[in-house]
Tab-separated table of C-alpha atoms in Angstrom:
chain	number	residue	atom	x	y	z
A	1203	ASN	CA	-23.073	67.195	15.505
A	1204	THR	CA	-19.398	66.312	15.559
A	1205	SER	CA	-17.617	63.841	13.261
A	1206	LYS	CA	-15.591	62.395	16.161
A	1207	GLN	CA	-16.289	61.798	19.846
A	1208	LYS	CA	-12.680	61.300	20.932
A	1209	LEU	CA	-9.180	62.440	19.939
A	1210	VAL	CA	-6.142	60.663	21.406
A	1211	PHE	CA	-2.868	62.604	21.213
A	1212	GLU	CA	0.692	61.289	21.366
A	1213	ASP	CA	2.826	62.103	24.397
A	1214	VAL	CA	4.139	65.688	24.279
A	1215	TYR	CA	6.875	67.446	26.218
A	1216	ASN	CA	5.484	69.872	28.781
A	1217	GLY	CA	5.447	73.378	27.272
A	1218	PHE	CA	5.387	72.131	23.647
A	1219	GLU	CA	2.579	71.373	21.165
A	1220	SER	CA	1.532	68.219	19.328
A	1221	THR	CA	0.806	67.940	15.650
A	1222	GLU	CA	-2.770	68.899	14.966
A	1223	GLN	CA	-5.772	66.605	14.619
A	1224	SER	CA	-9.184	67.622	13.338
A	1225	TYR	CA	-12.879	66.882	13.320
A	1226	THR	CA	-15.944	68.599	11.853
A	1227	VAL	CA	-18.966	70.282	13.427
A	1228	SER	CA	-22.387	70.988	11.943
A	1229	ALA	CA	-25.723	72.079	13.383
A	1230	ASP	CA	-29.211	73.243	12.484
A	1231	GLY	CA	-32.043	74.955	14.344
A	1232	LEU	CA	-29.686	77.290	16.228
A	1233	SER	CA	-30.807	80.735	17.361
A	1234	GLN	CA	-27.353	81.776	18.634
A	1235	ASN	CA	-23.680	81.100	17.884
A	1236	LEU	CA	-22.183	77.671	18.419
A	1237	VAL	CA	-19.383	78.183	20.964
A	1238	VAL	CA	-16.556	75.630	21.013
A	1239	THR	CA	-14.401	75.754	24.155
A	1240	ALA	CA	-11.116	73.892	24.573
A	1241	PRO	CA	-10.083	72.665	28.033
A	1242	ASN	CA	-6.810	73.562	29.718
A	1243	GLY	CA	-3.913	71.931	27.881
A	1244	PHE	CA	-5.524	72.059	24.417
A	1245	VAL	CA	-5.939	74.742	21.749
A	1246	ILE	CA	-8.332	74.912	18.794
A	1247	SER	CA	-8.591	76.707	15.462
A	1248	LYS	CA	-10.836	76.988	12.400
A	1249	THR	CA	-7.724	77.040	10.196
A	1250	THR	CA	-5.059	74.394	9.804
A	1251	GLY	CA	-1.621	75.486	11.034
A	1252	SER	CA	-2.528	78.839	12.631
A	1253	GLY	CA	-4.994	80.835	14.705
A	1254	PHE	CA	-5.038	78.495	17.691
A	1255	THR	CA	-6.950	79.737	20.744
A	1256	ASN	CA	-9.196	78.461	23.554
A	1257	VAL	CA	-12.637	79.508	22.230
A	1258	LEU	CA	-14.169	79.474	18.738
A	1259	ASN	CA	-17.503	80.960	17.652
A	1260	PHE	CA	-19.473	79.657	14.667
A	1261	GLU	CA	-22.282	81.958	13.522
A	1262	PRO	CA	-25.313	80.185	12.059
A	1263	ALA	CA	-26.854	81.266	8.763
A	1264	SER	CA	-30.647	80.876	9.017
A	1265	GLY	CA	-30.066	78.626	12.045
A	1266	ILE	CA	-27.630	76.354	10.188
A	1267	ILE	CA	-23.908	75.796	10.631
A	1268	SER	CA	-22.670	73.908	7.596
A	1269	THR	CA	-19.931	71.323	8.077
A	1270	SER	CA	-16.883	73.168	9.418
A	1271	ASN	CA	-13.444	72.018	10.525
A	1272	VAL	CA	-12.091	72.279	14.062
A	1273	TYR	CA	-8.321	71.748	14.367
A	1274	VAL	CA	-6.935	70.685	17.754
A	1275	LYS	CA	-3.450	70.632	19.272
A	1276	PHE	CA	-2.369	69.178	22.592
A	1277	ALA	CA	-0.384	71.925	24.371
A	1278	PRO	CA	0.269	70.696	27.925
A	1279	ASN	CA	1.300	73.144	30.624
A	1280	SER	CA	1.382	70.710	33.562
A	1281	LEU	CA	2.975	67.316	34.137
A	1282	VAL	CA	-0.197	65.227	34.193
A	1283	ALA	CA	-2.220	62.850	32.073
A	1284	TYR	CA	-4.978	64.885	30.415
A	1285	ASP	CA	-8.484	63.468	29.939
A	1286	GLU	CA	-10.731	66.424	29.141
A	1287	ASN	CA	-13.584	67.543	26.886
A	1288	ILE	CA	-13.899	70.139	24.150
A	1289	VAL	CA	-17.377	71.519	24.844
A	1290	HIS	CA	-19.794	72.614	22.093
A	1291	THR	CA	-22.650	74.817	23.362
A	1292	SER	CA	-25.379	77.075	22.011
A	1293	THR	CA	-28.429	78.677	23.607
A	1294	ASP	CA	-31.387	76.262	23.696
A	1295	ALA	CA	-29.302	73.402	22.287
A	1296	THR	CA	-27.895	70.252	23.877
A	1297	SER	CA	-24.172	70.466	24.618
A	1298	ILE	CA	-21.904	68.019	22.812
A	1299	ASN	CA	-18.437	66.980	24.013
A	1300	VAL	CA	-15.403	65.683	22.144
A	1301	ASN	CA	-13.113	63.871	24.566
A	1302	VAL	CA	-9.391	64.716	24.218
A	1303	THR	CA	-6.559	62.844	25.933
A	1304	GLY	CA	-2.783	63.082	26.084
A	1305	THR	CA	0.139	62.755	28.462
A	1306	SER	CA	2.661	65.460	29.225
A	1307	LEU	CA	6.288	64.373	29.517
A	1308	GLU	CA	8.870	66.009	31.722
A	1309	ASN	CA	11.847	67.175	29.754
A	1310	TYR	CA	14.958	69.191	30.320
A	1311	LEU	CA	16.991	71.462	28.102
A	1312	VAL	CA	20.417	70.058	27.207
A	1313	THR	CA	22.717	72.783	25.881
A	1314	PHE	CA	25.958	71.940	24.107
A	1315	ASN	CA	28.757	74.509	24.199
A	1316	VAL	CA	31.247	73.501	21.482
A	1317	ASN	CA	34.610	75.237	21.220
A	1318	ASP	CA	38.269	74.647	20.342
A	1319	GLY	CA	39.510	75.499	23.827
A	1320	ALA	CA	39.388	79.236	23.181
A	1321	ASN	CA	36.830	80.056	20.485
A	1322	PRO	CA	33.293	78.793	19.809
A	1323	ILE	CA	32.780	76.519	16.808
A	1324	ASP	CA	29.714	77.207	14.695
A	1325	GLY	CA	28.346	74.591	12.316
A	1326	ALA	CA	29.369	71.608	14.484
A	1327	ILE	CA	26.885	68.744	14.160
A	1328	ILE	CA	25.804	66.993	17.357
A	1329	SER	CA	24.095	63.604	16.942
A	1330	ILE	CA	22.010	62.611	19.979
A	1331	ASP	CA	18.893	60.508	20.537
A	1332	GLY	CA	18.271	60.097	16.800
A	1333	HIS	CA	18.497	63.836	16.121
A	1334	ASP	CA	21.178	65.995	14.533
A	1335	ILE	CA	21.463	69.543	15.882
A	1336	THR	CA	23.876	72.183	14.630
A	1337	THR	CA	25.712	74.797	16.676
A	1338	ALA	CA	25.015	78.456	15.936
A	1339	ALA	CA	27.565	81.291	15.766
A	1340	GLY	CA	28.286	81.112	19.507
A	1341	GLY	CA	29.011	77.382	19.381
A	1342	ILE	CA	25.691	76.652	21.121
A	1343	ALA	CA	23.041	74.047	20.262
A	1344	SER	CA	20.179	72.810	22.448
A	1345	ILE	CA	17.678	69.952	22.560
A	1346	ASN	CA	14.940	68.915	25.002
A	1347	LEU	CA	15.343	65.399	26.396
A	1348	LEU	CA	13.661	63.155	28.939
A	1349	VAL	CA	15.463	61.868	32.020
A	1350	GLY	CA	18.148	59.376	30.996
A	1351	ASP	CA	21.694	58.846	29.754
A	1352	TYR	CA	22.408	59.768	26.132
A	1353	ASN	CA	25.411	58.929	23.980
A	1354	PHE	CA	26.310	61.730	21.594
A	1355	SER	CA	28.890	62.541	18.958
A	1356	VAL	CA	30.151	65.874	17.663
A	1357	THR	CA	31.666	66.429	14.228
A	1358	SER	CA	33.030	69.542	12.568
A	1359	THR	CA	35.192	69.937	9.466
A	1360	GLY	CA	38.866	70.278	10.391
A	1361	TYR	CA	38.435	68.807	13.881
A	1362	ASP	CA	38.739	65.315	15.365
A	1363	ASN	CA	35.377	63.634	16.065
A	1364	TYR	CA	34.242	63.697	19.695
A	1365	SER	CA	32.026	61.167	21.506
A	1366	GLY	CA	30.596	61.307	24.993
A	1367	THR	CA	27.621	60.693	27.256
A	1368	VAL	CA	25.365	63.265	28.861
A	1369	SER	CA	23.141	62.424	31.856
A	1370	VAL	CA	19.795	64.155	32.329
A	1371	VAL	CA	18.580	63.712	35.911
A	1372	ASP	CA	16.319	66.431	37.303
A	1373	GLN	CA	17.416	69.729	35.790
A	1374	ASP	CA	18.661	71.438	32.629
A	1375	VAL	CA	22.202	70.435	31.611
A	1376	THR	CA	25.067	72.268	29.919
A	1377	GLN	CA	27.596	69.988	28.215
A	1378	ASN	CA	30.923	71.586	27.301
A	1379	VAL	CA	32.732	69.990	24.356
A	1380	VAL	CA	36.282	70.886	23.311
A	1381	LEU	CA	37.193	69.775	19.800
A	1382	ILE	CA	40.810	69.175	18.865
A	1383	LEU	CA	42.105	70.537	15.564
A	1384	THR	CA	42.930	67.635	13.257
A	1385	THR	CA	46.650	67.369	12.631
A	1386	TYR	CA	48.562	65.280	10.147
A	1387	ASP	CA	52.101	63.972	10.221
A	1388	VAL	CA	53.887	64.752	6.978
A	1389	GLN	CA	57.225	63.224	6.174
A	1390	PHE	CA	59.506	64.495	3.454
A	1391	VAL	CA	62.181	62.392	1.851
A	1392	VAL	CA	64.957	64.417	0.285
A	1393	THR	CA	67.049	62.755	-2.360
A	1394	SER	CA	69.887	64.238	-4.260
A	1395	GLY	CA	69.462	64.585	-7.982
A	1396	GLY	CA	72.145	63.200	-10.128
């Protein structure tokens, strides 16, 4: 038996994984292991957060598999809508399926190269598409985005703020950003003391 017959996953970027969902399995009268097999594009585990694979084996004790968790992640590797089944089989037992669905989204890597015209700037904060990403030591920060135009801003202590737009069309994009050192005008007034 399974506690659910269907799991619907949110859209996931191709090559990434969803958050996990779960259901339980139980069985009695088994003479062999219960084998749980995930279809292409999905991974399963007996443990939350780790150990994800394509096949799980549950060994019965005196023919019984007590209620056990199966954790599932959507991990698409093709740009398609997935509508598949996790199959539960055991010798001399009726197979049971849990339907799993999800859609893979095409995304591209947008890499920001932030510098001051000569040297990379680490610690710059780039705000784009509701996310803040921070440049590493080489002045580089990356994010995966869908096709579209994205406004972004870059801030770093000691530099003027920068705003721009990056267009993602059909390939990865590198966006070079040159920050200008903030300067201040200081005026001195000299008066004679008397």
